[in-house]
Short mmCIF file of C-alpha atoms in Angstrom, two decimals:
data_model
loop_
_atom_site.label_atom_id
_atom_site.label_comp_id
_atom_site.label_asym_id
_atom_site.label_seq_id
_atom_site.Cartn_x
_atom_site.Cartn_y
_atom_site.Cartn_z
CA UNK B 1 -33.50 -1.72 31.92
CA UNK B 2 -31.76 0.39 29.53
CA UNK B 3 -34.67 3.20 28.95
CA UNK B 4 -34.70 4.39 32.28
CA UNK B 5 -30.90 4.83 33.14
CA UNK B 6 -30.88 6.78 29.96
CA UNK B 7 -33.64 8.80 31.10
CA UNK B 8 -32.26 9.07 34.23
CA UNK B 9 -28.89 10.34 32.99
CA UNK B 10 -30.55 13.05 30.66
CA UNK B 11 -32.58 14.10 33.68
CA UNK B 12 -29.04 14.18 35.24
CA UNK B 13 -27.08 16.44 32.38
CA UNK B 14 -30.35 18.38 31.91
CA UNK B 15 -30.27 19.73 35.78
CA UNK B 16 -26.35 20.04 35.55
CA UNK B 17 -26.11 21.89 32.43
CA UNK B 18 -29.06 24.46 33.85
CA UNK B 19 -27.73 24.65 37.37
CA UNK B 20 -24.07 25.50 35.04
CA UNK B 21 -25.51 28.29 33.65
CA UNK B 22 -26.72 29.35 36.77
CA UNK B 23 -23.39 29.50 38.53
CA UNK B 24 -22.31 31.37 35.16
CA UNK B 25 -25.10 33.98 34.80
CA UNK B 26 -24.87 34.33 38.72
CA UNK B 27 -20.93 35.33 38.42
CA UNK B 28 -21.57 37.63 36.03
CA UNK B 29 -23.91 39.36 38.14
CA UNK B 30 -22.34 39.71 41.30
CA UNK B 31 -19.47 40.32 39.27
CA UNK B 32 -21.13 43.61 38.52
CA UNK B 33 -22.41 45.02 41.68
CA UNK B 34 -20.07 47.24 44.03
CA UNK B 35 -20.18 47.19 47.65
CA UNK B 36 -21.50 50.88 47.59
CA UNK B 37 -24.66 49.62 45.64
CA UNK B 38 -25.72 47.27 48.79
CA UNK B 39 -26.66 50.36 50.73
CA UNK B 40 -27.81 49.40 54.08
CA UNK B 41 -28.54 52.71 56.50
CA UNK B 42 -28.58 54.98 53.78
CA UNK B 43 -31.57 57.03 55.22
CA UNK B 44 -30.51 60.72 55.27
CA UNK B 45 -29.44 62.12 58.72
CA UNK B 46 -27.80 64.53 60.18
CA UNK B 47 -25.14 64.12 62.84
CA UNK B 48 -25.54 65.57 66.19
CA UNK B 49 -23.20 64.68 68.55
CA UNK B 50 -20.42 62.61 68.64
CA UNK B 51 -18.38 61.43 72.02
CA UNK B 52 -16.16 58.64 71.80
CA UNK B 53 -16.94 56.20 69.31
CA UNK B 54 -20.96 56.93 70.47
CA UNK B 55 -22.33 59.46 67.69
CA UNK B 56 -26.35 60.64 67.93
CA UNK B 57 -27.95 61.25 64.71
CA UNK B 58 -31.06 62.98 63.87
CA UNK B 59 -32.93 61.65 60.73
CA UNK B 60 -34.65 63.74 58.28
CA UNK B 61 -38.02 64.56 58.34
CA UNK B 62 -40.30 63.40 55.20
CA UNK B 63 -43.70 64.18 56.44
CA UNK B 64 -45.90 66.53 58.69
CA UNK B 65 -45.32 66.10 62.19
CA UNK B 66 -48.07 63.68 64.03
CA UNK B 67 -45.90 63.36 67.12
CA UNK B 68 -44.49 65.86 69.46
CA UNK B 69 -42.37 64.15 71.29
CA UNK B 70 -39.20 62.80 69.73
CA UNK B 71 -38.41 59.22 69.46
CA UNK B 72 -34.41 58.18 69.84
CA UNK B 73 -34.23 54.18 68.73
CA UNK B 74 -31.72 51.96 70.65
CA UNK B 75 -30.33 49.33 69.21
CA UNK B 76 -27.95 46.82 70.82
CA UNK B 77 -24.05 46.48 71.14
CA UNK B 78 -24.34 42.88 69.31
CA UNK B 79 -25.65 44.29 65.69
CA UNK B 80 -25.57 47.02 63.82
CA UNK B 81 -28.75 49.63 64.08
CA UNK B 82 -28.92 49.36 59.81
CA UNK B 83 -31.42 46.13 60.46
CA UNK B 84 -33.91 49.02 61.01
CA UNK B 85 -33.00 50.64 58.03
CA UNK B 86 -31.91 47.76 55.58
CA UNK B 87 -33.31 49.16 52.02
CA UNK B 88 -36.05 51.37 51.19
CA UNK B 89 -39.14 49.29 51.08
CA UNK B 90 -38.04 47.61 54.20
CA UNK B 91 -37.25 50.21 56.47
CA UNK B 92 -38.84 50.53 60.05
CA UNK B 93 -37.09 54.04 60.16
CA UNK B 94 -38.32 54.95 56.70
CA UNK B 95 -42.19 54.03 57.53
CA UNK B 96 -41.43 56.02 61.13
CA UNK B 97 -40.55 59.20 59.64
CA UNK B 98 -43.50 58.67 56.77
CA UNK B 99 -45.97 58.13 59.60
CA UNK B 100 -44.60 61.96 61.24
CA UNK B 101 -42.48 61.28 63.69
CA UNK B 102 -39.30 63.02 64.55
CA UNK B 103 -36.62 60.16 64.79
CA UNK B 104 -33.39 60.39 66.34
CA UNK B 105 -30.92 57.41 66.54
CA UNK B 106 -27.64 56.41 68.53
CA UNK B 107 -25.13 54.95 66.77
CA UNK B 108 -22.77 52.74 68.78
CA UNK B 109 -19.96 52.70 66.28
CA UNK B 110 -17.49 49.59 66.30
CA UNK B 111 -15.85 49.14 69.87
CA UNK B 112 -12.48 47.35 70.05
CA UNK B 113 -9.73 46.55 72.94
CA UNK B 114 -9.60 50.84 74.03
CA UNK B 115 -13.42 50.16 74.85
CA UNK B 116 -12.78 46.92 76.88
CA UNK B 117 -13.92 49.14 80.49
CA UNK B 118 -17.17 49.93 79.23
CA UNK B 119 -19.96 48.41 81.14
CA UNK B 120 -23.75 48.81 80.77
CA UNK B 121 -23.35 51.23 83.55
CA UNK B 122 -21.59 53.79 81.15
CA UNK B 123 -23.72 52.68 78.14
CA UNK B 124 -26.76 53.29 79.84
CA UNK B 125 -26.21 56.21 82.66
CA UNK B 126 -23.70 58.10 80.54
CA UNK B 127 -24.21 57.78 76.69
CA UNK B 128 -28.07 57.18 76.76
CA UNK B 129 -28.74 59.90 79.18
CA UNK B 130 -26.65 62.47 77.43
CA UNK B 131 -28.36 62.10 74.10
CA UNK B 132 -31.51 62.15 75.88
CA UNK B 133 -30.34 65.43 76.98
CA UNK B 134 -29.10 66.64 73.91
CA UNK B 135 -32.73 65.83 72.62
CA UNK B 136 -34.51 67.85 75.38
CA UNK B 137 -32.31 71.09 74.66
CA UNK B 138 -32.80 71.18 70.83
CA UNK B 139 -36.48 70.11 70.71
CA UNK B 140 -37.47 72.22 74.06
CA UNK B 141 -39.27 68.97 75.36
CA UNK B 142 -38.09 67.88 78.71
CA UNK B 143 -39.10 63.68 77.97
CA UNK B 144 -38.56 61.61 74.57
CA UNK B 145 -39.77 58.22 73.74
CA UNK B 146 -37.48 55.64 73.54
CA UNK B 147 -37.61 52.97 71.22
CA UNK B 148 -35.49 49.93 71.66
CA UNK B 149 -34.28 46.91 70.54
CA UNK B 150 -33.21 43.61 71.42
CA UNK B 151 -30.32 44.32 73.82
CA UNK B 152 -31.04 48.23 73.13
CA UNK B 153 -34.70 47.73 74.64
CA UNK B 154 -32.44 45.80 77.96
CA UNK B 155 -31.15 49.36 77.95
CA UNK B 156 -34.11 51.41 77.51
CA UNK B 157 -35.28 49.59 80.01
CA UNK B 158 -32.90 50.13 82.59
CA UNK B 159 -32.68 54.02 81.26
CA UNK B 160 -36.80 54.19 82.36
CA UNK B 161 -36.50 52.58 85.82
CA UNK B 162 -33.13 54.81 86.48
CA UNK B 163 -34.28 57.88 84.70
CA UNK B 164 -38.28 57.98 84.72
CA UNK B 165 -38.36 62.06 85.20
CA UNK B 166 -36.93 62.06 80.99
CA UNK B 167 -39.33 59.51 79.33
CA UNK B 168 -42.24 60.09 77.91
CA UNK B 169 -43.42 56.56 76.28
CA UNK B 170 -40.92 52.83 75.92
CA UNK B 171 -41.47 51.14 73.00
CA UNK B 172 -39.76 47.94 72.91
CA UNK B 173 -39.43 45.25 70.56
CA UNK B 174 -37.86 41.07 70.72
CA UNK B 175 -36.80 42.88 74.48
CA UNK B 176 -35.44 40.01 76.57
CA UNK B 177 -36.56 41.16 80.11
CA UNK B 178 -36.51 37.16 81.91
CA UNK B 179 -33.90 35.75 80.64
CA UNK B 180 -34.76 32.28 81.85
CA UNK B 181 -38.60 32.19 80.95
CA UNK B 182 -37.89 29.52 78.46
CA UNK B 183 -36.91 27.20 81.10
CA UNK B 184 -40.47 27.87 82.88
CA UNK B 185 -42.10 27.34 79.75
CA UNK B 186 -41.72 23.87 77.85
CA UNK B 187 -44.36 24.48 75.41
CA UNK B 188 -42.77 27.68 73.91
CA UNK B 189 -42.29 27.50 70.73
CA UNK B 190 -38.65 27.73 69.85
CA UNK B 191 -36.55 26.25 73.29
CA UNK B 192 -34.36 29.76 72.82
CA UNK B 193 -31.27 27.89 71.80
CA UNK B 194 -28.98 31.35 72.32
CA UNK B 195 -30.35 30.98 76.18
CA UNK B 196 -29.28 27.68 76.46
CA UNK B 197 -25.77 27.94 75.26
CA UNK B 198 -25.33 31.41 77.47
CA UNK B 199 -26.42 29.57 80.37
CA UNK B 200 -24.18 26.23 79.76
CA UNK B 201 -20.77 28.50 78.95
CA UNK B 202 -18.97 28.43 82.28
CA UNK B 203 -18.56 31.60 84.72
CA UNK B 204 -14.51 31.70 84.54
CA UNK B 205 -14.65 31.26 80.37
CA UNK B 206 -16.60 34.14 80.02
CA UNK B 207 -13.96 35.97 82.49
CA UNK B 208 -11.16 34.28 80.10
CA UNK B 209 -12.28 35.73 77.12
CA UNK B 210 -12.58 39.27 78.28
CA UNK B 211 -9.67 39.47 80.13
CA UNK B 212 -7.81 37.49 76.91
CA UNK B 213 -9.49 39.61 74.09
CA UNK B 214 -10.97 42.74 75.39
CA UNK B 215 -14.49 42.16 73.60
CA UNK B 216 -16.74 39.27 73.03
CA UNK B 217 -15.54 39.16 69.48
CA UNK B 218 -18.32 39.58 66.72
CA UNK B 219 -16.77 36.85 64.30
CA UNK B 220 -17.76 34.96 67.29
CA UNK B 221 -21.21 35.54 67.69
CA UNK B 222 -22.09 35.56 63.93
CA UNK B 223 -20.86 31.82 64.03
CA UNK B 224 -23.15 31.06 66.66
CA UNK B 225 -26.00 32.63 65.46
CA UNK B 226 -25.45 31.37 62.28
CA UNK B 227 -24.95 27.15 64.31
CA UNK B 228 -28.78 28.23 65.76
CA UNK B 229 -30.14 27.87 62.15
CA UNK B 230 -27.70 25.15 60.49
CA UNK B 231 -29.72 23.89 57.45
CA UNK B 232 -30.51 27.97 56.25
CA UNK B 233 -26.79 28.72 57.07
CA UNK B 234 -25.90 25.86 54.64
CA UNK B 235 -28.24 26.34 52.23
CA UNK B 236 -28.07 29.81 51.41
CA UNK B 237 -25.14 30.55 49.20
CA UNK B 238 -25.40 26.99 46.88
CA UNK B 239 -29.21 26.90 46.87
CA UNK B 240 -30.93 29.93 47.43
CA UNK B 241 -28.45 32.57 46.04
CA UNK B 242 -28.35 30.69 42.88
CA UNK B 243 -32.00 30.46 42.90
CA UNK B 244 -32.91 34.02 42.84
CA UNK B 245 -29.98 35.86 41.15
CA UNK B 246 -31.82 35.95 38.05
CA UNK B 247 -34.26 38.55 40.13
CA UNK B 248 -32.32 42.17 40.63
CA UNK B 249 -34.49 43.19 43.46
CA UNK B 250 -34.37 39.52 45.75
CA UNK B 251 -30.51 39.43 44.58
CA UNK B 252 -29.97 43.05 46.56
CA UNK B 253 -33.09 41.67 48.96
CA UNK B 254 -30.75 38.82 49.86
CA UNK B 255 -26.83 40.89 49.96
CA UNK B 256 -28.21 43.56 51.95
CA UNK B 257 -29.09 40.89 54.38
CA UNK B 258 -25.77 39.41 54.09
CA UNK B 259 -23.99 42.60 54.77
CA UNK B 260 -25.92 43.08 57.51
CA UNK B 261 -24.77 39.95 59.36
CA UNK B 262 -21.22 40.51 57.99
CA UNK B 263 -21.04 43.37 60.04
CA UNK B 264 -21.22 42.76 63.41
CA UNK B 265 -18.96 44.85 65.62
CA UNK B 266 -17.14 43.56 68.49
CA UNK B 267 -18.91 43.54 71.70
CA UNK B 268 -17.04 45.64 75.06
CA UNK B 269 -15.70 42.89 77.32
CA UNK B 270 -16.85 44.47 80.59
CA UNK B 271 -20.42 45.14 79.28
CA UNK B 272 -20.29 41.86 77.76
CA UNK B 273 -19.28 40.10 80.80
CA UNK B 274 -22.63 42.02 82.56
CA UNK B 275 -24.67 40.59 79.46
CA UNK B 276 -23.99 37.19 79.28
CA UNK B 277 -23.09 36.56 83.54
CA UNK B 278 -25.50 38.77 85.54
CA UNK B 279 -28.88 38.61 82.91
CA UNK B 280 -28.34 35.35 80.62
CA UNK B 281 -26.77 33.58 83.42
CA UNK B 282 -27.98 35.06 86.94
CA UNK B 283 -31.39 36.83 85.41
CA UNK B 284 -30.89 39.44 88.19
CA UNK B 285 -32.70 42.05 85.45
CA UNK B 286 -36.23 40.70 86.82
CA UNK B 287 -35.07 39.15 90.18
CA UNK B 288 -34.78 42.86 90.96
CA UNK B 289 -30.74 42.26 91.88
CA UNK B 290 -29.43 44.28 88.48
CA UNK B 291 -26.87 47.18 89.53
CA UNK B 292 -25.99 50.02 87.18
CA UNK B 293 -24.17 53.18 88.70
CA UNK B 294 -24.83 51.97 92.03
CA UNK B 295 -28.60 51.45 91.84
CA UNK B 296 -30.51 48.95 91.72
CA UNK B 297 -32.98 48.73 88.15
CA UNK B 298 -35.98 48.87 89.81
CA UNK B 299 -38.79 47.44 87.42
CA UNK B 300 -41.57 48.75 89.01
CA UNK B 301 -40.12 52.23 88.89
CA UNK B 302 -41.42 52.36 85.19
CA UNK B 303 -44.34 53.89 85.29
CA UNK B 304 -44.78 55.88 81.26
CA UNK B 305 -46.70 54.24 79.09
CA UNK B 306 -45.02 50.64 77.51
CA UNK B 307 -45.28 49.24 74.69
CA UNK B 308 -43.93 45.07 74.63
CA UNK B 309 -43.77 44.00 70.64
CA UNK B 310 -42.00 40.64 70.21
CA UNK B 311 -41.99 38.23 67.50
CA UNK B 312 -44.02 34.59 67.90
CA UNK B 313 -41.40 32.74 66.22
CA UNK B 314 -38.49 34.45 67.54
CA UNK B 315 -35.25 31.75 68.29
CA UNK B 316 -33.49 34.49 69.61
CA UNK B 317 -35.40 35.71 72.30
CA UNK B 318 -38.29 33.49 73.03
CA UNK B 319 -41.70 34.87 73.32
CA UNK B 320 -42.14 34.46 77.37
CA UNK B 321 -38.50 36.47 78.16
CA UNK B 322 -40.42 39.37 76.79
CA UNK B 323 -44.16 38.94 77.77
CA UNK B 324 -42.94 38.75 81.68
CA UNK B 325 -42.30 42.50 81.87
CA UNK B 326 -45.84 42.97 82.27
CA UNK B 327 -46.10 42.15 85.40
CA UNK B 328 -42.80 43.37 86.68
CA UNK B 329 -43.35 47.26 85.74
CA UNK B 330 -45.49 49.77 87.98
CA UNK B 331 -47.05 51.43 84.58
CA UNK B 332 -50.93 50.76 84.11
CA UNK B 333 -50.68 51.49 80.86
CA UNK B 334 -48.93 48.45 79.41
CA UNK B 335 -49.73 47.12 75.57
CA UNK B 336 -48.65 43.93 74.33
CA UNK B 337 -48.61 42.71 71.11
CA UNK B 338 -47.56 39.24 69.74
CA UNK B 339 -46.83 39.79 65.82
CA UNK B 340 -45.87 36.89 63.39
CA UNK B 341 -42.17 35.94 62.58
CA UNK B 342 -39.01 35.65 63.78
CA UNK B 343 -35.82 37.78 65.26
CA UNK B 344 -34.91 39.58 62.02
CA UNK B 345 -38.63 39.25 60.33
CA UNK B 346 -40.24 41.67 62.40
CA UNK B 347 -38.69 44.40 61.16
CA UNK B 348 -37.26 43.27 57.17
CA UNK B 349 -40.01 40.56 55.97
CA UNK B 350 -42.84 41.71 53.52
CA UNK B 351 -45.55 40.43 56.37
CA UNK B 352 -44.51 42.22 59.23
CA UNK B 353 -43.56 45.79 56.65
CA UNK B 354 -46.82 48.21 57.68
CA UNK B 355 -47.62 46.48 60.68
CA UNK B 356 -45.06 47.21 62.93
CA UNK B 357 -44.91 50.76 61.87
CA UNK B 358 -48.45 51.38 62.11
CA UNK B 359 -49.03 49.96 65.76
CA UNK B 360 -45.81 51.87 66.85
CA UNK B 361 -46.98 55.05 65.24
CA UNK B 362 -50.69 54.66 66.36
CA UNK B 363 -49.92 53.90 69.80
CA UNK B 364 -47.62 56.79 70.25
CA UNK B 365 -50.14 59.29 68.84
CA UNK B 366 -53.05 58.51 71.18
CA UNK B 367 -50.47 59.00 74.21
CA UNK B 368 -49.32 62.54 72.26
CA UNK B 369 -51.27 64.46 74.75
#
């Protein structure tokens, strides 16, 4: 019986002593990189307007022109727009402006207590529509395509039922548009675990927090998107970190990631209250009951060519909350496309780089007419 506890134990100090000089060579090499050299966003662009903590950039251009009409990407209040642009060779924005298009972006900035009055009304009917306009006057184009995403493409959406006369093309992608689809739906694939705990928080705790804090705060939402994947949240610093630090490019792969969901800004209370009590909560988006400045977001008042991307394996926002605009919008021209891979995949895993860009690009140039 002696032989194999003494195999056992050198297996034992063999795996300790390498997984010790892991932990060492991994010190020294975070030791060495500066916060500057995870560069998420770094895209050139030029800033255009700025009102309020709301600025409107224009990016770059890097290739001939394919597409007349401008495209202005939306991204929500509950990230940062830099998932779009995380690092070079994972860039949706990068691929965009290599594919000719001209590319214009709003950046939300970081709302805090002075911003707890916003609501989706002012987001939407007053920050939206004047970079629209600022788009028209300095391109001489009287529509742009909007591109939006996750609660950006809830905007986008609203903006093309409210504002149809300035669109040209909506291109939305992991767009919640029913927010209780999953319930209809048993066999989806992921039981949309955020839906679930929006619909179980009670009315008056939502009202609590607002009128308590101001915002939804974003420590609070990275914890529970981070309690939707528990095993990958606990895994990732003592297992897979250590695993791939001896690799420069997965090392700034994986902290560019990190500083991505490090940063998530605080979310206005009032717009926040709309978010999580009139769409998670009373789905009045496709019940055809959603208000913004006094008018109802009529669905079926789309009617530009659409564009419905959403990710398979998406936890976030199940498959079926985004398939049912089809058959809520008056637009004929309506392409849907299922693409492999979750929330955050679509747009910064190796699979989905190329694909996304090319169906976004290709579809916008055969409605360039």
């Amino acid at each position: 019986m002696t032989e194999p506890r003494n195999t056992a134990c050198n297996i034992f100090l063999k795996d300790f002593a390498e997984n010790v000089g892991k932990f060492h060579r991994a010190a020294t090499v975070l030791a060495g990189i500066r916060n500057e050299d995870i560069d998420v966003g770094a895209t050139p662009k030029t800033l255009v307007l700025r009102r309020d903590k709301v600025e409107l950039f224009r990016y770059e251009p890097t290739a001939e022109r394919t597409v007349e009409t401008s495209v202005l990407i939306v991204y929500g209040l509950i990230g940062r727009y830099t998932i779009a642009d995380l690092q070079s060779d994972r860039s949706l924005v990068r691929s965009l402006l290599a594919a000719g298009i001209d590319l214009w972006l709003i950046d939300w900035g970081r709302p805090g207590r002075f911003e707890r009055w916003l609501t989706m009304d002012d987001y939407v009917d007053d920050y939206i529509h004047e970079a629209v306009q600022r788009i028209c006057r300095d391109t001489g184009h009287d529509k742009v395509t909007l591109l939006g995403i996750c609660e950006g493409g809830v905007f986008t959406t609203c903006y093309a039922a409210l504002h149809p006369e300035k669109v040209k093309n909506l291109a939305l992608t992991v767009t919640p548009v029913d927010f209780h689809a999953d319930i209809d739906d048993p066999a989806a694939a992921h039981p949309g675990l955020l839906n679930i705990w929006t619909r179980s928080l009670a009315p008056q705790d939502i009202d609590r927090m607002v009128d308590a804090l101001g915002v939804i705060p974003g420590e609070s939402m990275s914890s529970i998107f981070s309690l939707m994947t528990p095993m990958r949240s606990l895994t990732k610093y003592n297992v897979d970190l250590i695993d791939i630090v001896g690799d420069k490019d997965r090392l700034m792969n994986f902290l560019r990631m990190e500083k991505w969901l490090a940063d998530r800004p605080d979310h206005p209370g009032a717009a926040g209250r709309q978010w999580l009590k009139e769409l998670y909560q009373e789905n009045r988006l496709v019940e055809g009951r959603f208000e913004l400045s006094g008018r109802i977001v009529d669905l079926r008042a789309i009617d530009v060519p659409v564009l419905n991307i959403f990710a398979l394996d998406d936890h976030i926002i199940p498959p079926p909350c985004s398939k049912a605009l089809g058959g809520k919008i008056g637009s004929t021209d309506y392409t849907e496309v299922p693409l492999p891979g979750g929330h955050i995949g679509l747009f910064v895993s190796s699979k989905s780089q190329g694909k996304l860009t090319k169906i976004i690009a290709e579809w916008l140039q055969a409605r360039d007419g």
